[in-house]
Tab-separated table of C-alpha atoms and ligand atoms in Angstrom:
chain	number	residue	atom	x	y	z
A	21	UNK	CA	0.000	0.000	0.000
A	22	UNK	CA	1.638	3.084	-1.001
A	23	UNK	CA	2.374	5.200	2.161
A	24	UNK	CA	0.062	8.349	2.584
A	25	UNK	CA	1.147	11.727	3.453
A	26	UNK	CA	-0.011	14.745	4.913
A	27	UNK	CA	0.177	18.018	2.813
A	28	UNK	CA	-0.376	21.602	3.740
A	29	UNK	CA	-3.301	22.687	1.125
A	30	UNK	CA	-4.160	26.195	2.245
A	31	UNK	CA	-3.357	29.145	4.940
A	32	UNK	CA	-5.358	31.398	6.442
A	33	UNK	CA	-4.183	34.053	9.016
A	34	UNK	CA	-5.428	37.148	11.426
A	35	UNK	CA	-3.603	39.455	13.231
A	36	UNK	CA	-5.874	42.026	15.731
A	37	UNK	CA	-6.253	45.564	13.866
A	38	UNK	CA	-4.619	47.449	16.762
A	39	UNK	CA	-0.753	48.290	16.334
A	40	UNK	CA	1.718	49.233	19.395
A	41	UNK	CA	5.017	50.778	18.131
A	42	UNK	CA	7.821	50.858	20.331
A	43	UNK	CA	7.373	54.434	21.110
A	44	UNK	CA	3.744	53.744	22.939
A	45	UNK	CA	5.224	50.867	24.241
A	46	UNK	CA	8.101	53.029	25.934
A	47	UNK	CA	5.416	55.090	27.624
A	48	UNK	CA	4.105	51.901	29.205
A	49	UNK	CA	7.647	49.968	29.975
A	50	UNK	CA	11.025	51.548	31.128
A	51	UNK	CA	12.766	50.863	27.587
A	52	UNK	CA	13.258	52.447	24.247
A	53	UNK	CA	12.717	51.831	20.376
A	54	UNK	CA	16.650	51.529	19.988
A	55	UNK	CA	17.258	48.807	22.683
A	56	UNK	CA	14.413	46.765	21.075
A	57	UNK	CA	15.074	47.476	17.845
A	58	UNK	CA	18.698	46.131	18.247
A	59	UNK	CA	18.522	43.329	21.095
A	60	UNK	CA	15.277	41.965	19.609
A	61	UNK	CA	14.941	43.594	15.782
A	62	UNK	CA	10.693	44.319	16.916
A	63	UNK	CA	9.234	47.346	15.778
A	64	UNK	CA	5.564	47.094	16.103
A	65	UNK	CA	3.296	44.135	17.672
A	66	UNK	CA	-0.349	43.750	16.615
A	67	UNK	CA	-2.951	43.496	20.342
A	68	UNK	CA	-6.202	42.137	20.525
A	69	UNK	CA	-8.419	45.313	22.389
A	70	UNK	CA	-11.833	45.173	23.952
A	71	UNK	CA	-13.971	43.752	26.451
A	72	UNK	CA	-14.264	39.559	26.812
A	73	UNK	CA	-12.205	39.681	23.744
A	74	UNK	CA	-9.862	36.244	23.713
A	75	UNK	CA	-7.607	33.889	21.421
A	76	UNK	CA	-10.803	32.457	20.231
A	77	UNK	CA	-11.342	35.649	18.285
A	78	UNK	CA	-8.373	35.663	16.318
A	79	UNK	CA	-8.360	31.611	15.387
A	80	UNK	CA	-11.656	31.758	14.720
A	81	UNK	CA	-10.820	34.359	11.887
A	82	UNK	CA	-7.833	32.628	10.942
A	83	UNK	CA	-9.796	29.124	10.525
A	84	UNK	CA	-11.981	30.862	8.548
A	85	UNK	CA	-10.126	32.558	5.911
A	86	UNK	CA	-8.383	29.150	5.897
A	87	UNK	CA	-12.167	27.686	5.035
A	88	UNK	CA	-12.680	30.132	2.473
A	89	UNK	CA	-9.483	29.864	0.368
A	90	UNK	CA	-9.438	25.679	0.709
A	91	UNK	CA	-12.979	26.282	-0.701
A	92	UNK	CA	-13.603	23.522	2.244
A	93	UNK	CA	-17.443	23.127	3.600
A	94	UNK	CA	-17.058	23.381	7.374
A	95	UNK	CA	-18.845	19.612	7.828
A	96	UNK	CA	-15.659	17.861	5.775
A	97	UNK	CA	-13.379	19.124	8.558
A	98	UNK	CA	-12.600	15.807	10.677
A	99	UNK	CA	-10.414	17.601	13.048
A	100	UNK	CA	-9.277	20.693	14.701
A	101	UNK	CA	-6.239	21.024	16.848
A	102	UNK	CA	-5.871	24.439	18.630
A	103	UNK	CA	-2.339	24.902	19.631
A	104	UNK	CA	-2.701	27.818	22.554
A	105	UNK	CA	-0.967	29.024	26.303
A	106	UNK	CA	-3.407	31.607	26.213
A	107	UNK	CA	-6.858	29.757	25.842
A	108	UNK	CA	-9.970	31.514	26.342
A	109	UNK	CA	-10.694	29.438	29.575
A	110	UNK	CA	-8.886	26.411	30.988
A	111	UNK	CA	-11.831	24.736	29.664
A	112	UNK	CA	-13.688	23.755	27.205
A	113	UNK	CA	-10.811	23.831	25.091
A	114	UNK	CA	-10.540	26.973	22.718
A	115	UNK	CA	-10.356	24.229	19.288
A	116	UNK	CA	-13.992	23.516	20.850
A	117	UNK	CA	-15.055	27.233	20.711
A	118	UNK	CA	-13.129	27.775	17.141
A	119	UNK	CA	-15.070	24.424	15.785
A	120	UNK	CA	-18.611	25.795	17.137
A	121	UNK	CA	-18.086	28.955	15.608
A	122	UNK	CA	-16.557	28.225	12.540
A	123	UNK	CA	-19.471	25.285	11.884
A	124	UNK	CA	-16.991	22.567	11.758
A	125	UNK	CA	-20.057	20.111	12.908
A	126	UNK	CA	-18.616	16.549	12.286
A	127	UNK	CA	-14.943	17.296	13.857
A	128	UNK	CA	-13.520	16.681	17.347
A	129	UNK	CA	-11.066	19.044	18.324
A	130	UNK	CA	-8.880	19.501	21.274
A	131	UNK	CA	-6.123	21.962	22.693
A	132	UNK	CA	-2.382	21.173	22.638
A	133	UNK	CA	-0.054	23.330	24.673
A	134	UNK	CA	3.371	23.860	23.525
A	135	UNK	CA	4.295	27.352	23.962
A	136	UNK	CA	6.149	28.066	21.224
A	137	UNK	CA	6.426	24.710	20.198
A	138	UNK	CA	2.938	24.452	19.627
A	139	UNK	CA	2.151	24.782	16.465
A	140	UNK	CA	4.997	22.489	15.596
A	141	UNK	CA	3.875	19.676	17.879
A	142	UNK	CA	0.162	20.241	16.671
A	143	UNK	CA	1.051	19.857	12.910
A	144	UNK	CA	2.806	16.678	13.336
A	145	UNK	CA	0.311	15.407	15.411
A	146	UNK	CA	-2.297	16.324	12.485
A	147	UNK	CA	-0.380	14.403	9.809
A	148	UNK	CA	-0.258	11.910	12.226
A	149	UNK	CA	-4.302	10.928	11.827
A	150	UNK	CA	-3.503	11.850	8.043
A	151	UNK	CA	-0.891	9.238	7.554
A	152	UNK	CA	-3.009	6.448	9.290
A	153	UNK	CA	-5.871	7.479	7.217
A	154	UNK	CA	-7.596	7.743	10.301
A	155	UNK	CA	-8.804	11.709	8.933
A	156	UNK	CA	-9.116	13.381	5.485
A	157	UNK	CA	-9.288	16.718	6.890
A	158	UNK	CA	-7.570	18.624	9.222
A	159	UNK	CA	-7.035	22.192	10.517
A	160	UNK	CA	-4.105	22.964	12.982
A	161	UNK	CA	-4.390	26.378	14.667
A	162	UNK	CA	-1.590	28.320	16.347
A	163	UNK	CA	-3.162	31.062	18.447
A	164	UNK	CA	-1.858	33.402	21.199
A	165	UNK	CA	-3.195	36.629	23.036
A	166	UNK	CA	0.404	36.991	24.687
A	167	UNK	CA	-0.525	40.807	25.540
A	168	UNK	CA	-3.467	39.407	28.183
A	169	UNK	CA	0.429	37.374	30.255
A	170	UNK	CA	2.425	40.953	30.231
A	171	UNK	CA	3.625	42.749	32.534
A	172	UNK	CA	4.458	46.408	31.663
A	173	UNK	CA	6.499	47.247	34.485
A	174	UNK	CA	8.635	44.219	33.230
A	175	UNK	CA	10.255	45.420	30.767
A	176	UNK	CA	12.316	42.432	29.797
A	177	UNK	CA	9.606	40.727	28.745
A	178	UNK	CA	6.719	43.429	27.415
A	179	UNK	CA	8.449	44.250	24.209
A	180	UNK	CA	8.904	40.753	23.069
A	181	UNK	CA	5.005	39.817	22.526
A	182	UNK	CA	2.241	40.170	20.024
A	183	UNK	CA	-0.898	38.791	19.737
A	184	UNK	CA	-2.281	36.672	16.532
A	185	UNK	CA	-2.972	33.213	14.494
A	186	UNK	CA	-2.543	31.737	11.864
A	187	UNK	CA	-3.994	27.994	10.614
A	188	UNK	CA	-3.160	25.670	7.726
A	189	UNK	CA	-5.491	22.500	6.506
A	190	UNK	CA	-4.035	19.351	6.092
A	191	UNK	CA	-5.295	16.724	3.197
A	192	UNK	CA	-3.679	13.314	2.180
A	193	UNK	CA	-1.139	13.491	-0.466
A	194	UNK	CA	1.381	11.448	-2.130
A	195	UNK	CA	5.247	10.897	-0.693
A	196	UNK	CA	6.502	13.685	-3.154
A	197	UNK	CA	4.902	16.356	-0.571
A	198	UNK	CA	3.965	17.049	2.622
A	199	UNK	CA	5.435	16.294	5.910
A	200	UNK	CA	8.162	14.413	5.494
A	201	UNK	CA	10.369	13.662	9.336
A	202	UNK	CA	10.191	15.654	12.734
A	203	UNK	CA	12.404	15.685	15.771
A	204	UNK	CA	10.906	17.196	18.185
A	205	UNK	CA	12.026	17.247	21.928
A	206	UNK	CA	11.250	18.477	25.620
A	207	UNK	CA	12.774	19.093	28.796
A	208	UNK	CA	10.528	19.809	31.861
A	209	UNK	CA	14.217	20.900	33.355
A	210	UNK	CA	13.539	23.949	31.585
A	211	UNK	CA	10.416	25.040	33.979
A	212	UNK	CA	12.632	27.484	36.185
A	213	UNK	CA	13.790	29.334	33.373
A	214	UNK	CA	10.049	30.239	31.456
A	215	UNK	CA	7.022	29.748	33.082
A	216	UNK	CA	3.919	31.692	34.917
A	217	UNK	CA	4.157	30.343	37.972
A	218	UNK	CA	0.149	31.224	39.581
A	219	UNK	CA	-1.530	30.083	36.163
A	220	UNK	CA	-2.471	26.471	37.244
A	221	UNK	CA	-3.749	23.565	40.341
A	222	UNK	CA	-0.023	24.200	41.988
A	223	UNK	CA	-0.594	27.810	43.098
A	224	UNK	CA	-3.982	28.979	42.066
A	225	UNK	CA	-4.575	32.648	40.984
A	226	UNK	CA	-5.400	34.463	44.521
A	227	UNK	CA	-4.966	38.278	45.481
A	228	UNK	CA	-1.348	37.332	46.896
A	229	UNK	CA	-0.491	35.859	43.795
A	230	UNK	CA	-1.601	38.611	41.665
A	231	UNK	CA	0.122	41.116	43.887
A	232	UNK	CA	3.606	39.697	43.545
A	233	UNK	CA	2.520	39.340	39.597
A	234	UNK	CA	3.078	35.497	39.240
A	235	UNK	CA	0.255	35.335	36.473
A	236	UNK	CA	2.207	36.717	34.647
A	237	UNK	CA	5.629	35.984	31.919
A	238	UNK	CA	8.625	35.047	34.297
A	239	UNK	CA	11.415	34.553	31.631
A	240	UNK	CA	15.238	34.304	32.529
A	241	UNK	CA	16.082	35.531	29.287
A	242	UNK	CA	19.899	35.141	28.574
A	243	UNK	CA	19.320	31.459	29.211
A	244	UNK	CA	16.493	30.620	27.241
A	245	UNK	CA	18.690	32.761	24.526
A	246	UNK	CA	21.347	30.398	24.829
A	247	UNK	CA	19.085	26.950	24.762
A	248	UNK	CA	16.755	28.237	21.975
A	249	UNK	CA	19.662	29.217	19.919
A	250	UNK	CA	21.836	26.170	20.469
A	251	UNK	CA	18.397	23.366	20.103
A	252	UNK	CA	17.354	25.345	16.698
A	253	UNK	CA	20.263	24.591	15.292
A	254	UNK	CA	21.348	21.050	16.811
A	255	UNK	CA	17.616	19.884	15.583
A	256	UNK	CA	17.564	21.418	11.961
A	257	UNK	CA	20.836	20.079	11.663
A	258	UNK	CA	20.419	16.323	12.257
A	259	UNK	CA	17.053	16.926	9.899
A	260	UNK	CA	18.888	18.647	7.321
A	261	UNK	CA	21.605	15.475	7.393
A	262	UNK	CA	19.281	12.729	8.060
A	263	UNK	CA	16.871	13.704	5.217
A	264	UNK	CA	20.302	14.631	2.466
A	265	UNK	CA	19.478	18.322	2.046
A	266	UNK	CA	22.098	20.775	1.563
A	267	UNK	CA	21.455	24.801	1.902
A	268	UNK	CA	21.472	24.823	-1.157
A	269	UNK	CA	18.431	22.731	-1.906
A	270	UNK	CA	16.502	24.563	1.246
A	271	UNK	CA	14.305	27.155	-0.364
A	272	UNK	CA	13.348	28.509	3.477
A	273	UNK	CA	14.148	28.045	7.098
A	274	UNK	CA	10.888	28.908	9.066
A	275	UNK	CA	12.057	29.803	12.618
A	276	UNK	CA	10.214	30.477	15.385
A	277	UNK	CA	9.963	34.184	15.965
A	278	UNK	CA	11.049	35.118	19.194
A	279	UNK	CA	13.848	37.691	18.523
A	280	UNK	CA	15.770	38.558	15.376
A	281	UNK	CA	19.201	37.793	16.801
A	282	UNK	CA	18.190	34.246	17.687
A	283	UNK	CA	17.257	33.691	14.459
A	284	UNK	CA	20.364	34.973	12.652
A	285	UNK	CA	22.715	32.994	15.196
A	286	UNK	CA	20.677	29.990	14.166
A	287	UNK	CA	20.826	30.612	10.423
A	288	UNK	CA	24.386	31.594	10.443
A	289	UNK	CA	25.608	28.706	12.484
A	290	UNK	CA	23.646	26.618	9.724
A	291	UNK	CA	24.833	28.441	7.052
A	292	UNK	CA	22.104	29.378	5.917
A	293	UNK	CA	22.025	33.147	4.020
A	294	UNK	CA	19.251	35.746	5.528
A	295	UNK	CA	17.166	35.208	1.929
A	296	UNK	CA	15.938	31.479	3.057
A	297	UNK	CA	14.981	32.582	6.431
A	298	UNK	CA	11.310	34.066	6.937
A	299	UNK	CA	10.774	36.984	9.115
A	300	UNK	CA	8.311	38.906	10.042
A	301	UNK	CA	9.139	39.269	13.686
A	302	UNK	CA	9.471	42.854	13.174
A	303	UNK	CA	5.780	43.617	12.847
A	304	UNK	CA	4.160	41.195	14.899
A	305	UNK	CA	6.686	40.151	17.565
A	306	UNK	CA	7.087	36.747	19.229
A	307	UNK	CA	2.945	35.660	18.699
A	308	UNK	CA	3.834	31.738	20.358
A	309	UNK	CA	1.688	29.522	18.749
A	310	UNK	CA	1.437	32.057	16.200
A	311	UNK	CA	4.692	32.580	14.789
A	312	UNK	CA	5.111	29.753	12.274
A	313	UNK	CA	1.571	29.810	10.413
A	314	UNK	CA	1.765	33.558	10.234
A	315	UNK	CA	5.015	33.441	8.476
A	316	UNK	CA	3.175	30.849	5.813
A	317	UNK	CA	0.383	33.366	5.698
A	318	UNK	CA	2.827	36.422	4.883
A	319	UNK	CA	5.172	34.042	2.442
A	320	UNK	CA	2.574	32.113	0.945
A	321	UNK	CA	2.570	33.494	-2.537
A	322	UNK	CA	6.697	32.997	-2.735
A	323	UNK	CA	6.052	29.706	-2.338
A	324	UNK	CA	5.896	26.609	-4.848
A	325	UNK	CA	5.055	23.043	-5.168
A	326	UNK	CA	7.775	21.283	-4.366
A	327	UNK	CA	9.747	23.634	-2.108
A	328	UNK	CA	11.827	22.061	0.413
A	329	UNK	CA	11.113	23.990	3.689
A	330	UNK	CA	12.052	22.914	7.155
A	331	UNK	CA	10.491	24.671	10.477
A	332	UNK	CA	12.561	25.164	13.731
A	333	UNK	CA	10.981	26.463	17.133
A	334	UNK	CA	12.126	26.745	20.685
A	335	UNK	CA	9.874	27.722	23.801
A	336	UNK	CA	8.819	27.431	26.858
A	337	UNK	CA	8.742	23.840	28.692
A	338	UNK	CA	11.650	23.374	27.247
A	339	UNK	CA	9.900	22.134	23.938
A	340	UNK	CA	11.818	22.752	20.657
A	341	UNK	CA	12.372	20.460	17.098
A	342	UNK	CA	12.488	20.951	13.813
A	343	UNK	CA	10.053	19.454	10.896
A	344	UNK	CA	11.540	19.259	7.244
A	345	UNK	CA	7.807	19.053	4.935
A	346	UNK	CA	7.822	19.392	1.236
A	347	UNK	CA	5.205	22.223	-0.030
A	348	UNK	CA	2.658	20.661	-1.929
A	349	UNK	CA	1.237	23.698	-3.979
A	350	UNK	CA	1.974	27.524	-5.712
A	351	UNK	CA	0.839	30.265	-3.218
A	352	UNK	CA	0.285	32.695	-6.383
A	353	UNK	CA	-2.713	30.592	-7.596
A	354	UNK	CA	-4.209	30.178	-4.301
A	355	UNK	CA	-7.518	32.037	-3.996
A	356	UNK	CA	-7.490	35.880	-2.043
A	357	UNK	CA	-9.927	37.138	0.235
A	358	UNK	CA	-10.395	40.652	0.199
B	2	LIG	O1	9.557	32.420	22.712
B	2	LIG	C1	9.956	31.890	23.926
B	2	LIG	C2	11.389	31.843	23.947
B	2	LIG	N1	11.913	33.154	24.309
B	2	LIG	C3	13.009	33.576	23.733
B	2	LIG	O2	13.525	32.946	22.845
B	2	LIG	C4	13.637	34.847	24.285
B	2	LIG	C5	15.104	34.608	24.575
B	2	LIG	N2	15.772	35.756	25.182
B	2	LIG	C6	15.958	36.913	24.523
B	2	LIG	O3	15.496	37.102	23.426
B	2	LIG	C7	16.813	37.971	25.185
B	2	LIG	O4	17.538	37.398	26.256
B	2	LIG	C8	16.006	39.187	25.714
B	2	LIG	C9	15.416	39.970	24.552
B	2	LIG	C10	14.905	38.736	26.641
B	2	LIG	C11	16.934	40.137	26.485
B	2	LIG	O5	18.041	40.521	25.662
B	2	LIG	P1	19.531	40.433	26.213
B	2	LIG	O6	20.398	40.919	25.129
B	2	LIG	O7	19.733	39.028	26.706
B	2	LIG	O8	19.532	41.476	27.357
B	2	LIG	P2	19.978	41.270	28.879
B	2	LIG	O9	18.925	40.561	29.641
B	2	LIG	O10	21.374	40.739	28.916
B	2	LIG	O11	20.043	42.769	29.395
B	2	LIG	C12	21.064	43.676	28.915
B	2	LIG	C13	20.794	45.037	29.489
B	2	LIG	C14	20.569	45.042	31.002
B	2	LIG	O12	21.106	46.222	31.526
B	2	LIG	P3	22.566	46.221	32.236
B	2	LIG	O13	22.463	45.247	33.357
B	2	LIG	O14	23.539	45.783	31.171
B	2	LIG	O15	22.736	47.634	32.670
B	2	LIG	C15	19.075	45.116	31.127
B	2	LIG	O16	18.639	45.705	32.346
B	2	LIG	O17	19.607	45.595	28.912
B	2	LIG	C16	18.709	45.995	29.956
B	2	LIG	N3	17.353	45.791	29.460
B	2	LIG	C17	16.667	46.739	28.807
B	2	LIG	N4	16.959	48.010	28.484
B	2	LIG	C18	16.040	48.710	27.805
B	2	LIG	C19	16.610	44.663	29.509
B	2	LIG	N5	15.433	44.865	28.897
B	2	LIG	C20	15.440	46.147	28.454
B	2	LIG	C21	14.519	46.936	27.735
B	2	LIG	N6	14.856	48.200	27.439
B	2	LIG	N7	13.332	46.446	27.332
């Protein structure tokens, strides 16, 4: 039986309409456009405003964009995975809410948290029920509202987030595309280093906790620097050798958007010149979840059938890997939305 494969077949994105530059950001934080321009390369993040308004909102959009331009009837949809830290409500799951909303009537759905790893662990676990023919149909969702976790008086961590999502449907395919090997890893070592520490059962959210601000981001930066940088690279590497691709037969490195620098160490110590890598960091900042199907949704129409493309995250847990997937279509004939 000839083996099956799980192909990326459309994209569909949202980012919230709001825009913080770094100059209203440096009237809420202690910290200024050049520092973040040059330590992290963000300029602007995108945050989702109003009253009740959560991570729901934004997939929900994404999902359906993603509907409209796979010109897929919500009741084919078999599954829906919702990678998320910042779910609407512990539970039900946000991929519950999304699939209500979005009509997806004969799919189960669930929530898979990953931090920045997410969306990476939620699209192999998607091919996964493609592969065993178990589904025909399946939308993975990476969705964040990191602005609701900041602290502004923290200013180590405030200029680093954005809020946003992006989704991607996957269908059965042949061996020539789609996903094609994953490593992907964890360490719960890395707990003390990333983490919010009243967000769960082991110290509920109470007025003490909310007073010494342990809802929100606790990051030790310079070390997660050093892991994320040194795991990217260890991971894409043993893909890149495993699976006989050279640089020079990458046509992009998808990284996990978390700060500019990270992602140039990474490419450089790959080899790997600035061209291949997507960015978009700049605009939207580090989105979690987000990061990797929002830089399919801004590269989409650059990219062909047949494009070798590998993606590489790091985040909090530790969770980090690497997935090398072959693109299975030509983003300029893919149907807009205006
Ligand atoms: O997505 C999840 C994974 N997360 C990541 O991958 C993030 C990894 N970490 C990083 O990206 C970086 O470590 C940060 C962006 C968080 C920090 O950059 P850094 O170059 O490691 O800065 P640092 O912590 O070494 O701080 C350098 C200086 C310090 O001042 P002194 O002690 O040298 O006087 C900080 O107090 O920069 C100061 N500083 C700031 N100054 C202005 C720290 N944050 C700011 C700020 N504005 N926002």
């Amino acid at each position: 039986m000839e083996k099956i494969n799980a192909a990326i077949t459309g994209v569909g994105g949202y980012v919230p309409e709001y825009i913080m530059d770094n100059e209203e950001l440096s009237k809420l934080s202690d910290t200024n456009d050049e520092w973040i321009t040059t330590r992290i390369g963000v300029k602007t993040r995108h945050v989702l405003k109003g009253e009740e308004q959560g991570t729901s909102v934004m997939a929900i959009k994404a999902v359906e964009e993603l509907l409209f331009k796979t010109n897929t009837r919500p009741e084919e949809v078999d599954l829906l995975i919702c990678a998320t830290v910042t779910p609407d409500m512990i539970f039900p799951a946000t991929a519950n809410i999304v699939s209500h909303a979005t009509g997806l009537v004969n799919a189960f759905s669930f929530d898979l948290m990953g931090a920045c790893s997410g969306f990476l662990f939620a699209l192999q676990t998607g091919a996964t029920y493609i592969e065993t023919g178990k589904c025909k149909k399946v939308i993975i969702v990476g969705a964040d509202k990191m602005t609701s976790l900041l602290d502004y008086d923290d200013r180590t961590t405030s200029p680093i987030f954005g809020d946003g999502a992006g989704a991607v449907m996957l269908e059965p395919c042949s061996k020539e595309y789609g996903v094609q090997d994953s490593i992907l890893r964890t360490s719960g070592a890395g707990e003390q280093y990333l983490n919010i520490k009243s967000s769960g059962s082991r110290c509920p959210v109470t007025k003490e906790t909310i007073d010494k601000k342990w809802n929100r981001i606790y990051q030790d930066g310079q070390v997660v620097y050093k892991a994320a940088v040194s795991n990217m690279t260890s991971t894409t590497r043993e893909i890149m050798e495993r699976n006989n691709i050279e640089v020079g037969d990458l046509k992009y490195l998808i990284p996990h958007q978390a700060n500019k620098r990270i992602i140039d160490a990474v490419a450089s110590r790959l080899n790997i010149p600035e061209v291949k890598c997507m960015v978009n960091v700049t605009k939207y900042g580090n989105t979690t979840a987000g990061t990797l199907p929002l830089c399919l949704w801004d590269y989409e129409q650059k990219l062909r059938a047949g494009d070798k493309v590998i993606f590489t995250t790091f985040g909090g847990g530790f969770t980090w890997g690497s997935l090398y997937l072959i693109w299975a279509y030509n983003g300029r004939e893919m149907k807009k939305r205006d």
